[in-house]
Tab-separated table of C-alpha atoms in Angstrom:
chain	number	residue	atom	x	y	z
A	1	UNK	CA	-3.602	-22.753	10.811
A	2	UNK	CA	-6.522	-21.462	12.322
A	3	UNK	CA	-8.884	-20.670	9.226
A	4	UNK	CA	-11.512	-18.022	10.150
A	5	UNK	CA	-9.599	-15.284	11.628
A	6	UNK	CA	-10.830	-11.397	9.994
A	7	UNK	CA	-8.374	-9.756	7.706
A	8	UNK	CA	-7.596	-7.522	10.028
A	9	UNK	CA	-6.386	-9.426	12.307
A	10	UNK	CA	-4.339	-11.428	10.188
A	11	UNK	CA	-2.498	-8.597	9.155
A	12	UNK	CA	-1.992	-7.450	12.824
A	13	UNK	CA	-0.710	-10.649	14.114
A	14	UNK	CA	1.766	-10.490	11.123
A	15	UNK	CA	2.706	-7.045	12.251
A	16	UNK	CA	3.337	-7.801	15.857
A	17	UNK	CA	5.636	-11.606	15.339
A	18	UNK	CA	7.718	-8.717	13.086
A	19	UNK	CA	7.731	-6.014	16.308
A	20	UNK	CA	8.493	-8.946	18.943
A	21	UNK	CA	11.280	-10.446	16.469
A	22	UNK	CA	13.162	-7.155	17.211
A	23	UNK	CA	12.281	-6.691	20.527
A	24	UNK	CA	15.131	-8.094	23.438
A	25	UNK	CA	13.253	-11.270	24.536
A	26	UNK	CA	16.260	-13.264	25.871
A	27	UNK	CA	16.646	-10.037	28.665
A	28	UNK	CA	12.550	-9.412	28.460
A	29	UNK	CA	10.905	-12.582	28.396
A	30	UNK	CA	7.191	-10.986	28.791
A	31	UNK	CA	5.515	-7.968	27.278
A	32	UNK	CA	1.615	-6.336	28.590
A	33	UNK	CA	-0.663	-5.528	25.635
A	34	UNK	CA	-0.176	-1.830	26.535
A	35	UNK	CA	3.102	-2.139	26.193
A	36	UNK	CA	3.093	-4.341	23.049
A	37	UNK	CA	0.676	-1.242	21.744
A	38	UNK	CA	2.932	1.728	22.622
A	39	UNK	CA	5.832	0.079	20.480
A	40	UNK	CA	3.268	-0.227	17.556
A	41	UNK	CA	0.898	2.734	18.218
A	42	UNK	CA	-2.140	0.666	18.097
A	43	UNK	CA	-4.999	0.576	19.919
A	44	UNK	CA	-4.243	-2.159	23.048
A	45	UNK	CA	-7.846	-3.848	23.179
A	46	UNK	CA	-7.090	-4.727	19.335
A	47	UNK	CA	-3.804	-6.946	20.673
A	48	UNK	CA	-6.137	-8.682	23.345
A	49	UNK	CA	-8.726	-9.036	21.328
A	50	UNK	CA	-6.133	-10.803	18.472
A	51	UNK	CA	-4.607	-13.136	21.120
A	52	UNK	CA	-7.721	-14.052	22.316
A	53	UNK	CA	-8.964	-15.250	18.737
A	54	UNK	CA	-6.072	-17.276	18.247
A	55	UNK	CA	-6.537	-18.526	21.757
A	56	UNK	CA	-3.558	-16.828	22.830
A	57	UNK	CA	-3.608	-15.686	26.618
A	58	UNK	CA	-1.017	-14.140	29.088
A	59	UNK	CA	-0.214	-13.616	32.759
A	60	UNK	CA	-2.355	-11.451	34.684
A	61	UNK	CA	1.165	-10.085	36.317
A	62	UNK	CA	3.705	-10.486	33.694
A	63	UNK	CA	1.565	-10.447	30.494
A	64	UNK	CA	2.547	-12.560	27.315
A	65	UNK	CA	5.397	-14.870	27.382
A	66	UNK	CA	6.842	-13.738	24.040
A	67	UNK	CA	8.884	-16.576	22.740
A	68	UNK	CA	5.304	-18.447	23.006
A	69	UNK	CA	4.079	-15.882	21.380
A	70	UNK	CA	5.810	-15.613	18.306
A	71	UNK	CA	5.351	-19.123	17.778
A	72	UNK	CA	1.608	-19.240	18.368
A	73	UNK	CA	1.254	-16.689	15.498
A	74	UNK	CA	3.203	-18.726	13.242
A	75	UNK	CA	1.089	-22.096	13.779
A	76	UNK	CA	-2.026	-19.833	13.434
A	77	UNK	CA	-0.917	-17.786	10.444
A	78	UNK	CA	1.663	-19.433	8.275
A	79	UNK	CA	1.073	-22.039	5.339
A	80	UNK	CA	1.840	-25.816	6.258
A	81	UNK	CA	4.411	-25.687	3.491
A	82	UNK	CA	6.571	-22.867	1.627
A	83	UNK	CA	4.521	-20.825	-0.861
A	84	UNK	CA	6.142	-18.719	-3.532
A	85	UNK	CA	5.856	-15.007	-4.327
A	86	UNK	CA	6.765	-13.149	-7.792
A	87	UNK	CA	6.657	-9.137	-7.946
A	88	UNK	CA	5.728	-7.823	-11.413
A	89	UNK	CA	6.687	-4.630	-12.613
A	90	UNK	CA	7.664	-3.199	-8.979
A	91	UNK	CA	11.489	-2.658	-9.360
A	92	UNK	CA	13.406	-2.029	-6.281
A	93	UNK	CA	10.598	-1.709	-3.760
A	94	UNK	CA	10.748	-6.066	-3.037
A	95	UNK	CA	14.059	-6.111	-1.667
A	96	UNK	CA	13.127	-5.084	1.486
A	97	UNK	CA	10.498	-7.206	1.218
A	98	UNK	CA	12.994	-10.594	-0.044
A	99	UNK	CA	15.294	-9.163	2.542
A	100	UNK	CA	12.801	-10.318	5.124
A	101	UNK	CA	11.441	-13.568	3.850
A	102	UNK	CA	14.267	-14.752	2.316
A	103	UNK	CA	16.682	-14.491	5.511
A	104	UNK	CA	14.653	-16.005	8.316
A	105	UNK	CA	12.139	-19.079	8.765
A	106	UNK	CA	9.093	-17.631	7.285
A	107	UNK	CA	7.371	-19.669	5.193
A	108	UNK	CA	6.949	-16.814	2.482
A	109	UNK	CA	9.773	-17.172	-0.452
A	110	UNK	CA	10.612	-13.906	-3.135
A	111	UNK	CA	11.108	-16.765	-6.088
A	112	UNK	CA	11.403	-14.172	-9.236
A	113	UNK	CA	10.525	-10.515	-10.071
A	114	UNK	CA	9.277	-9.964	-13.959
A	115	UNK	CA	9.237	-6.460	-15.777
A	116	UNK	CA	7.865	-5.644	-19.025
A	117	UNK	CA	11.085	-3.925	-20.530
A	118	UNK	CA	14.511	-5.358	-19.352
A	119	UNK	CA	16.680	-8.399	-20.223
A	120	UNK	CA	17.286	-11.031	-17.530
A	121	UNK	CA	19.104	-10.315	-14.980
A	122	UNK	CA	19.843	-10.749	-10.892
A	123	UNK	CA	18.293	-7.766	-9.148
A	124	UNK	CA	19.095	-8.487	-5.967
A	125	UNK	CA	20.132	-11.153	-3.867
A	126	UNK	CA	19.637	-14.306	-5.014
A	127	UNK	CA	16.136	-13.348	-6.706
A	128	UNK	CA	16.046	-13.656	-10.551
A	129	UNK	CA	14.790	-11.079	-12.768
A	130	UNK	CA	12.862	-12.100	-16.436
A	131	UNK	CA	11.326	-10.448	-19.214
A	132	UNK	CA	8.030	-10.676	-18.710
A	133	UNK	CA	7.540	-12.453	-22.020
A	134	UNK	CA	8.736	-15.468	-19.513
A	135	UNK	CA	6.437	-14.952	-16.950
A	136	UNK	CA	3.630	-18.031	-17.722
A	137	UNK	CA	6.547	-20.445	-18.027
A	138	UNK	CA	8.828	-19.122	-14.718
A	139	UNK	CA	5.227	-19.364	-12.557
A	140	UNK	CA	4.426	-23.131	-13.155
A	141	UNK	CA	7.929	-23.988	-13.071
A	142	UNK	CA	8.346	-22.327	-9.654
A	143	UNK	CA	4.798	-23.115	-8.460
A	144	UNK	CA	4.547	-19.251	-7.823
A	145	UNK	CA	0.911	-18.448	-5.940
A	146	UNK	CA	1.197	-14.919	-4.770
A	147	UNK	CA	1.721	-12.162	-7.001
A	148	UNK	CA	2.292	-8.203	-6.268
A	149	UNK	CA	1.095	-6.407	-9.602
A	150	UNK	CA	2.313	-3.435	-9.989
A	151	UNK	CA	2.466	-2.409	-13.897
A	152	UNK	CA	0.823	0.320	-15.586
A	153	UNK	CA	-2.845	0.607	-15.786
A	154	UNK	CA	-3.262	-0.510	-19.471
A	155	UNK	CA	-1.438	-3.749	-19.172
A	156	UNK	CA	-3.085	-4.859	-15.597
A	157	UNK	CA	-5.998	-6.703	-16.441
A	158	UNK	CA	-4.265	-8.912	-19.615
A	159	UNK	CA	-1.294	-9.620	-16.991
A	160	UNK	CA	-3.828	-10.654	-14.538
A	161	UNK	CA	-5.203	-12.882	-16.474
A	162	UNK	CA	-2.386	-14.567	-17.625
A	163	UNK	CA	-0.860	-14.986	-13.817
A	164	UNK	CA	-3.985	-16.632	-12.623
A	165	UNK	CA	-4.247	-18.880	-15.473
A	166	UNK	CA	-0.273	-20.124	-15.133
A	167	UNK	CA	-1.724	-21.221	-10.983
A	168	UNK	CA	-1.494	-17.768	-8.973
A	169	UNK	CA	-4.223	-17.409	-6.304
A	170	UNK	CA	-3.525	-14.375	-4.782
A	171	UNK	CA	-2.805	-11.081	-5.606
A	172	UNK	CA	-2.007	-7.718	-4.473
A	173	UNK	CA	-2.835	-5.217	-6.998
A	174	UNK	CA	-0.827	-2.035	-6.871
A	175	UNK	CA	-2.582	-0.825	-10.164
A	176	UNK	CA	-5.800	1.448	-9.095
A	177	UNK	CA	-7.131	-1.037	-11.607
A	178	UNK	CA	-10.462	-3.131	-10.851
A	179	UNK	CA	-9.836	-6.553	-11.960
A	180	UNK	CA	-12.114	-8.905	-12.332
A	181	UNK	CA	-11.071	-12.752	-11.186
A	182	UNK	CA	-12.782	-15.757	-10.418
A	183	UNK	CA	-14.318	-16.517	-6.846
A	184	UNK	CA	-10.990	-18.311	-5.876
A	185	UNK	CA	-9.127	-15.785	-6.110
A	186	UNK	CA	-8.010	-13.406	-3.303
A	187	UNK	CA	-7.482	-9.952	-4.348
A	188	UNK	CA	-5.845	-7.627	-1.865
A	189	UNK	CA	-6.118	-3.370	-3.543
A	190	UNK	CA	-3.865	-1.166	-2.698
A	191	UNK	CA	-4.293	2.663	-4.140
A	192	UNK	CA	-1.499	5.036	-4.159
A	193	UNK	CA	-3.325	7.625	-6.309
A	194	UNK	CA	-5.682	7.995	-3.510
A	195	UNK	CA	-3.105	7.728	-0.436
A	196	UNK	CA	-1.037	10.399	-2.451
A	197	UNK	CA	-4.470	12.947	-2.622
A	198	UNK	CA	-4.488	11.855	1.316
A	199	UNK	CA	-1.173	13.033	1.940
A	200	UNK	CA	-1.409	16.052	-0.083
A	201	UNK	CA	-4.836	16.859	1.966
A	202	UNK	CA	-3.609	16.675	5.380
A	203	UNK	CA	-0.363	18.983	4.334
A	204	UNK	CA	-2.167	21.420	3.035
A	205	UNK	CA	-4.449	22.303	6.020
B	1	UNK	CA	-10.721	23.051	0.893
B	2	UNK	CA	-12.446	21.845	3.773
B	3	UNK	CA	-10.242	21.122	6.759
B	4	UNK	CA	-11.888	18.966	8.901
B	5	UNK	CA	-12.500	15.944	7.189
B	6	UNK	CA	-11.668	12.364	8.070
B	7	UNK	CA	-8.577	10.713	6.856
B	8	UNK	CA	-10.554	7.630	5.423
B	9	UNK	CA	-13.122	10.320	3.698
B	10	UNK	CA	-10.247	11.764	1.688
B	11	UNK	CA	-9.258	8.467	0.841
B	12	UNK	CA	-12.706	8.061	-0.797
B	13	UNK	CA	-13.455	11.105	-2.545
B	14	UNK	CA	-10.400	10.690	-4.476
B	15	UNK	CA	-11.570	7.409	-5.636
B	16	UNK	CA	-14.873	8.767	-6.652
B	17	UNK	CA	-14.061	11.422	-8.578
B	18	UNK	CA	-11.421	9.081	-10.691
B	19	UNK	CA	-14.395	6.303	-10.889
B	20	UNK	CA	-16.443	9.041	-11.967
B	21	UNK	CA	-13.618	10.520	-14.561
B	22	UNK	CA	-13.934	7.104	-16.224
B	23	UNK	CA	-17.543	7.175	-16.285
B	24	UNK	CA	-19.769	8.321	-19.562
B	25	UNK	CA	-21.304	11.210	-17.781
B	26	UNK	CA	-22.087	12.575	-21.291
B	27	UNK	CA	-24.656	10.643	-21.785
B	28	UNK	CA	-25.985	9.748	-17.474
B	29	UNK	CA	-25.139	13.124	-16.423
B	30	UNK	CA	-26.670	11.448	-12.880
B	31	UNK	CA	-25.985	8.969	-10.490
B	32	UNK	CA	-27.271	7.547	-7.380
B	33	UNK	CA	-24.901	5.802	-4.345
B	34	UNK	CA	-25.987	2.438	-4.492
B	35	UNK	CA	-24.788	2.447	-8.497
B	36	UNK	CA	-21.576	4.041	-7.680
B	37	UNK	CA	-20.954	2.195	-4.587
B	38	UNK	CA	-21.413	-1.022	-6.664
B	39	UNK	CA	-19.240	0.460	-9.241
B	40	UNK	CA	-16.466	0.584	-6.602
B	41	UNK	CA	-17.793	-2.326	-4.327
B	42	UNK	CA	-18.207	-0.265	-0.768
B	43	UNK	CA	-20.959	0.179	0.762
B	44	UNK	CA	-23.344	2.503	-0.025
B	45	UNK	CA	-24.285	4.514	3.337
B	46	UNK	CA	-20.375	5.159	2.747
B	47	UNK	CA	-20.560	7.113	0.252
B	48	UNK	CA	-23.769	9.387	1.135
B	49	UNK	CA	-21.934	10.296	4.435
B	50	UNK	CA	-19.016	11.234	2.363
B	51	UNK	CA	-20.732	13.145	0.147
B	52	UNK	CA	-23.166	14.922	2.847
B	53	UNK	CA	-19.535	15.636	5.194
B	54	UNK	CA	-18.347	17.719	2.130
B	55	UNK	CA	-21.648	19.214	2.237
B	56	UNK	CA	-23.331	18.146	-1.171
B	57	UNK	CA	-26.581	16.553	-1.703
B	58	UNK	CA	-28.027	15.144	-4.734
B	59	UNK	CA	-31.772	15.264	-5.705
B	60	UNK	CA	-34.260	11.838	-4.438
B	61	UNK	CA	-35.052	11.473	-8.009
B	62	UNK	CA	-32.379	11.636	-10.389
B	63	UNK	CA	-29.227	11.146	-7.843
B	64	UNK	CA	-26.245	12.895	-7.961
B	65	UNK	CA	-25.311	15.357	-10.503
B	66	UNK	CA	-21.776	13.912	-11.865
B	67	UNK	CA	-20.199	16.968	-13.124
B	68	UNK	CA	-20.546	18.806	-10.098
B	69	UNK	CA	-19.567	16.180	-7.792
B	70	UNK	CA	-16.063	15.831	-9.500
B	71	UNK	CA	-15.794	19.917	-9.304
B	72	UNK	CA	-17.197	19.858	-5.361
B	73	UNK	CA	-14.464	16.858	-4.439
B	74	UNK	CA	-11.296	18.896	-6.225
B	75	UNK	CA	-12.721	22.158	-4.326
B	76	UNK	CA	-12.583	20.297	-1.072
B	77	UNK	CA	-9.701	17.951	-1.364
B	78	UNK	CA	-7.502	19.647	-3.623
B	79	UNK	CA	-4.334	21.765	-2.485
B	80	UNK	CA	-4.824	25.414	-3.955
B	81	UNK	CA	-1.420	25.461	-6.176
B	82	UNK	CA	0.514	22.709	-7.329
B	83	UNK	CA	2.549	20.480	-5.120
B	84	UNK	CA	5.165	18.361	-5.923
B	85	UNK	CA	5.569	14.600	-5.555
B	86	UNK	CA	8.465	12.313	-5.571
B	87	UNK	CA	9.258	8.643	-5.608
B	88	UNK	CA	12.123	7.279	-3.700
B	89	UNK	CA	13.328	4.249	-4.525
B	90	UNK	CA	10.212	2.880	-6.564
B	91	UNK	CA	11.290	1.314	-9.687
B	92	UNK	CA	8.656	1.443	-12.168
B	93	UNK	CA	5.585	1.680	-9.503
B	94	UNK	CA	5.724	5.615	-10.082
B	95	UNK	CA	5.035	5.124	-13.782
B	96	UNK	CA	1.192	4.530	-13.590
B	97	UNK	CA	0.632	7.457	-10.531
B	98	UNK	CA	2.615	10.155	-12.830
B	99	UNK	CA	1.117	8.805	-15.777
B	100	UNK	CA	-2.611	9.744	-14.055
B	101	UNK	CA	-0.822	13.392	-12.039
B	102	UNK	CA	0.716	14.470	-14.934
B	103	UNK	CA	-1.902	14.296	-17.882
B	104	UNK	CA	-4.599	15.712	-16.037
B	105	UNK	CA	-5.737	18.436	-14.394
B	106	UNK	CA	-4.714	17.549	-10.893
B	107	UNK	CA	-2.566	19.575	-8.412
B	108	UNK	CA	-0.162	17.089	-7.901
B	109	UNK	CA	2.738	16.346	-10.308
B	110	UNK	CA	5.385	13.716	-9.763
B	111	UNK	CA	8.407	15.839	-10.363
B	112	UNK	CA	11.173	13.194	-9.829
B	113	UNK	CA	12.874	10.292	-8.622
B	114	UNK	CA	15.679	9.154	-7.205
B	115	UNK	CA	17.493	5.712	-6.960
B	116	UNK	CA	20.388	4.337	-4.888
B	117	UNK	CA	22.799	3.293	-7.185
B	118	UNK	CA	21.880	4.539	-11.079
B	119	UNK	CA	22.864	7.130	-13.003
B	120	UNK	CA	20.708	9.744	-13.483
B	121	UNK	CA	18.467	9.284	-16.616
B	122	UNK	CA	14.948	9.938	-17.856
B	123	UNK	CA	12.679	6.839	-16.046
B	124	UNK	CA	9.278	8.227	-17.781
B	125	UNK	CA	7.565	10.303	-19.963
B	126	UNK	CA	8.750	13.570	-18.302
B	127	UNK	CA	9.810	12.616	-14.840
B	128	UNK	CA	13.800	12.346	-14.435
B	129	UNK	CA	15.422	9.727	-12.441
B	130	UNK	CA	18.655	11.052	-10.578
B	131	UNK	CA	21.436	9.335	-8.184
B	132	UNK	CA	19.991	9.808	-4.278
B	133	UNK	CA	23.169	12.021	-3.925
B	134	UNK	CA	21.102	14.868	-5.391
B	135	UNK	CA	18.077	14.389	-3.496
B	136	UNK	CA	18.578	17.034	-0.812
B	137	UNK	CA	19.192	19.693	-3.764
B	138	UNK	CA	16.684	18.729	-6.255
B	139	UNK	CA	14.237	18.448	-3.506
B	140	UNK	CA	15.051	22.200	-2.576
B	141	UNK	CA	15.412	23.195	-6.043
B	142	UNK	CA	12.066	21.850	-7.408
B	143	UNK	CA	9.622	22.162	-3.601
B	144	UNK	CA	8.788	18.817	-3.465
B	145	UNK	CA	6.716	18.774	-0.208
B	146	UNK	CA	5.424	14.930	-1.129
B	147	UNK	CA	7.770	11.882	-0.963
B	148	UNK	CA	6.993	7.926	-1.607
B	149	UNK	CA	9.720	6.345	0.436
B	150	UNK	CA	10.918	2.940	-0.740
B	151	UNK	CA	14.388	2.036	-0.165
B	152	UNK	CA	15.824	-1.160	2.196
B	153	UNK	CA	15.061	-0.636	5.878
B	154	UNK	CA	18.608	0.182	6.761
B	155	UNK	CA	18.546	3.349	4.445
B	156	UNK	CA	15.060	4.600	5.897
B	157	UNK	CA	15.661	6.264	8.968
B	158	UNK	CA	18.719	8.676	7.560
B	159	UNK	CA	16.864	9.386	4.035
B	160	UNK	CA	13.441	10.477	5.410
B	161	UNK	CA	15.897	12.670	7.591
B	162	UNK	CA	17.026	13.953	4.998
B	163	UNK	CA	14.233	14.722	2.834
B	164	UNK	CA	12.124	16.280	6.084
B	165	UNK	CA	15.990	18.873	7.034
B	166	UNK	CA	15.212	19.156	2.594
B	167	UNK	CA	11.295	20.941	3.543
B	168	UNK	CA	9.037	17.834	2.837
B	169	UNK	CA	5.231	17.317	4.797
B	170	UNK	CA	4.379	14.117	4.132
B	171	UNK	CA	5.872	10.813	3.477
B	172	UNK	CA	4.228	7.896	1.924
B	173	UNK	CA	6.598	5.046	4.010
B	174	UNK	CA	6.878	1.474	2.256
B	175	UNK	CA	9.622	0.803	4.050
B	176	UNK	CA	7.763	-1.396	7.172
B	177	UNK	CA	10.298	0.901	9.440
B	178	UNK	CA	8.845	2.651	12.083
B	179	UNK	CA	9.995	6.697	11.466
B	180	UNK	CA	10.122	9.014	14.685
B	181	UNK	CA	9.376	12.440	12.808
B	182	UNK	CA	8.337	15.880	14.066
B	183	UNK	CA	4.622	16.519	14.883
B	184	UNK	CA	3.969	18.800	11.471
B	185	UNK	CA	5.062	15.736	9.000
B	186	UNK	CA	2.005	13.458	8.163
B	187	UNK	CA	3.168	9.902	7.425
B	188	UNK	CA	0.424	7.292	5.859
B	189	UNK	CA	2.239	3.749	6.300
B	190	UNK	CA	1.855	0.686	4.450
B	191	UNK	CA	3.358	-2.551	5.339
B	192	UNK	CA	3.863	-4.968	2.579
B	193	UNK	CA	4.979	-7.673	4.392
B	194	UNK	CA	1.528	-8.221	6.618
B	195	UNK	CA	-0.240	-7.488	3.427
B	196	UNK	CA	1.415	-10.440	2.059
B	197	UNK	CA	0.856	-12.623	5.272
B	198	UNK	CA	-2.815	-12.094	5.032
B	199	UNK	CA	-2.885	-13.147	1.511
B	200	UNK	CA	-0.506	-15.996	1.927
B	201	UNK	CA	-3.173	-16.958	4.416
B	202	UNK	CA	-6.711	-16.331	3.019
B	203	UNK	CA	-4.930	-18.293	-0.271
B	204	UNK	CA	-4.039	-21.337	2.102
B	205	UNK	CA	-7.779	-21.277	4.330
């Protein structure tokens, strides 16, 4: 792991191992930023500016060898050892998300989903669904660390709470709630009231 | 409304005026950037181009006049008649966004949602759940223009299909699937699995 990369290019790299994982390497061994960029309609001096932070550079004539690629931005990005994710309150929207982890060599697990009303059961896959009432207990006996929050408002700070006190260290908060955590802690917001007034906005013009 | 302004403004003024709904503006009728933009943790200079892009100024002394920055953001952002919303897939993430739409005075309502395999039943408060069978009619039926797209990748490509041939302008996708859709339908993205990357790496640093 290289450990002072910016956010945003964390999240980029992520995004283009997923592109180049789908893209027909054994035929197309190489890819040019611009092309890499078209695929994802980003910006192509982001890519070489990425690559270059990791260290990451190509061919002047055939551009990035991607099978190197792809495993550059795992040894730069990925945790030494597998680390554990729980969803809480978010229903159907993780299977995609266990669809991906749980089915290739990333080092990200789905270990359990929690919601506040239902009995146990298997929601999909091979992930487990609890009550939350188990939540505390399932967390240190899975070593959970990452947590996607996504309950309603008035139960998002005591949930919180109680995540980051069982061992979680990261979470990404779906709730348009501020929470307040200690320094360790890595909080990542995401606000769907806003992106929904967005939307609405740009429709309407 | 105000056509013209910046997608990341939008984003913004939403989240001040629902800061600002939760703030006791009874008794500080006034506020200046620097407090609100610690309120929310952005910067400052942020907000005051926000504010002056919409075309509102506050007074050197006393700051911004809170009740009339709430009514100035829903003149500019806010669609002139009601449009409708609905959630695809979600699970129980809709419950905290219609719980905020629907008890307020806001132009957006989440009018339904639909799921893959269930029966159709009430999901909450006043928002009924029905079988995705029924989602080109309903859609028709109730002009839902908004839709929060959350199902397994392989179902994303034929349901946003659907839902655009149904009359909807703007899709909220979750589903980390890239969607070729024609140039009138605004799509806002968000990829949970990079989010996740990034956290499982700033959590590992």
């Amino acid at each position: 792991m290289l450990s002072n990369l910016p956010p945003n290019t964390v999240e980029r790299l992520s995004l283009y191992r997923r592109r180049l994982l789908n893209f027909p390497f054994e035929e197309k061994p190489f890819i040019h930023s611009h092309q890499l960029a078209h695929l994802l309609k980003i910006n192509p001096a982001h890519i070489r500016r990425d690559l270059m932070l990791m260290g990451f550079s190509g061919d002047v004539h055939k551009g990035y060898d991607i099978r190197k690629l792809i495993k550059k931005i795992g040894q730069t990005i990925d945790c030494v050892q597998v680390q554990k994710v729980a969803f809480v309150g978010i229903g159907d929207l993780g299977r995609t998300v266990a669809e991906y982890f749980n089915n290739t060599e990333t080092r990200l697990k789905v270990a359990a989903t929690f919601r506040l009303t239902e009995e146990p059961k298997t929601q999909f896959s091979d992930v487990q669904c609890y009550n939350i009432s188990k939540m505390k207990s399932i967390i240190k006996k899975e070593g959970i660390e990452l947590i996607v929050l996504a309950v309603p408002t008035s139960y998002a700070k005591e949930i919180s709470k109680t995540v980051i006190a069982a061992g979680v260290k990261g979470i990404l908060n779906f709730t348009s709630v501020h929470l307040e955590v200690p320094e360790h802690i890595y909080i990542e917001e995401y606000d769907m009231i806003s992106k929904l007034e967005k939307l609405s906005y740009f429709t309407n013009k």
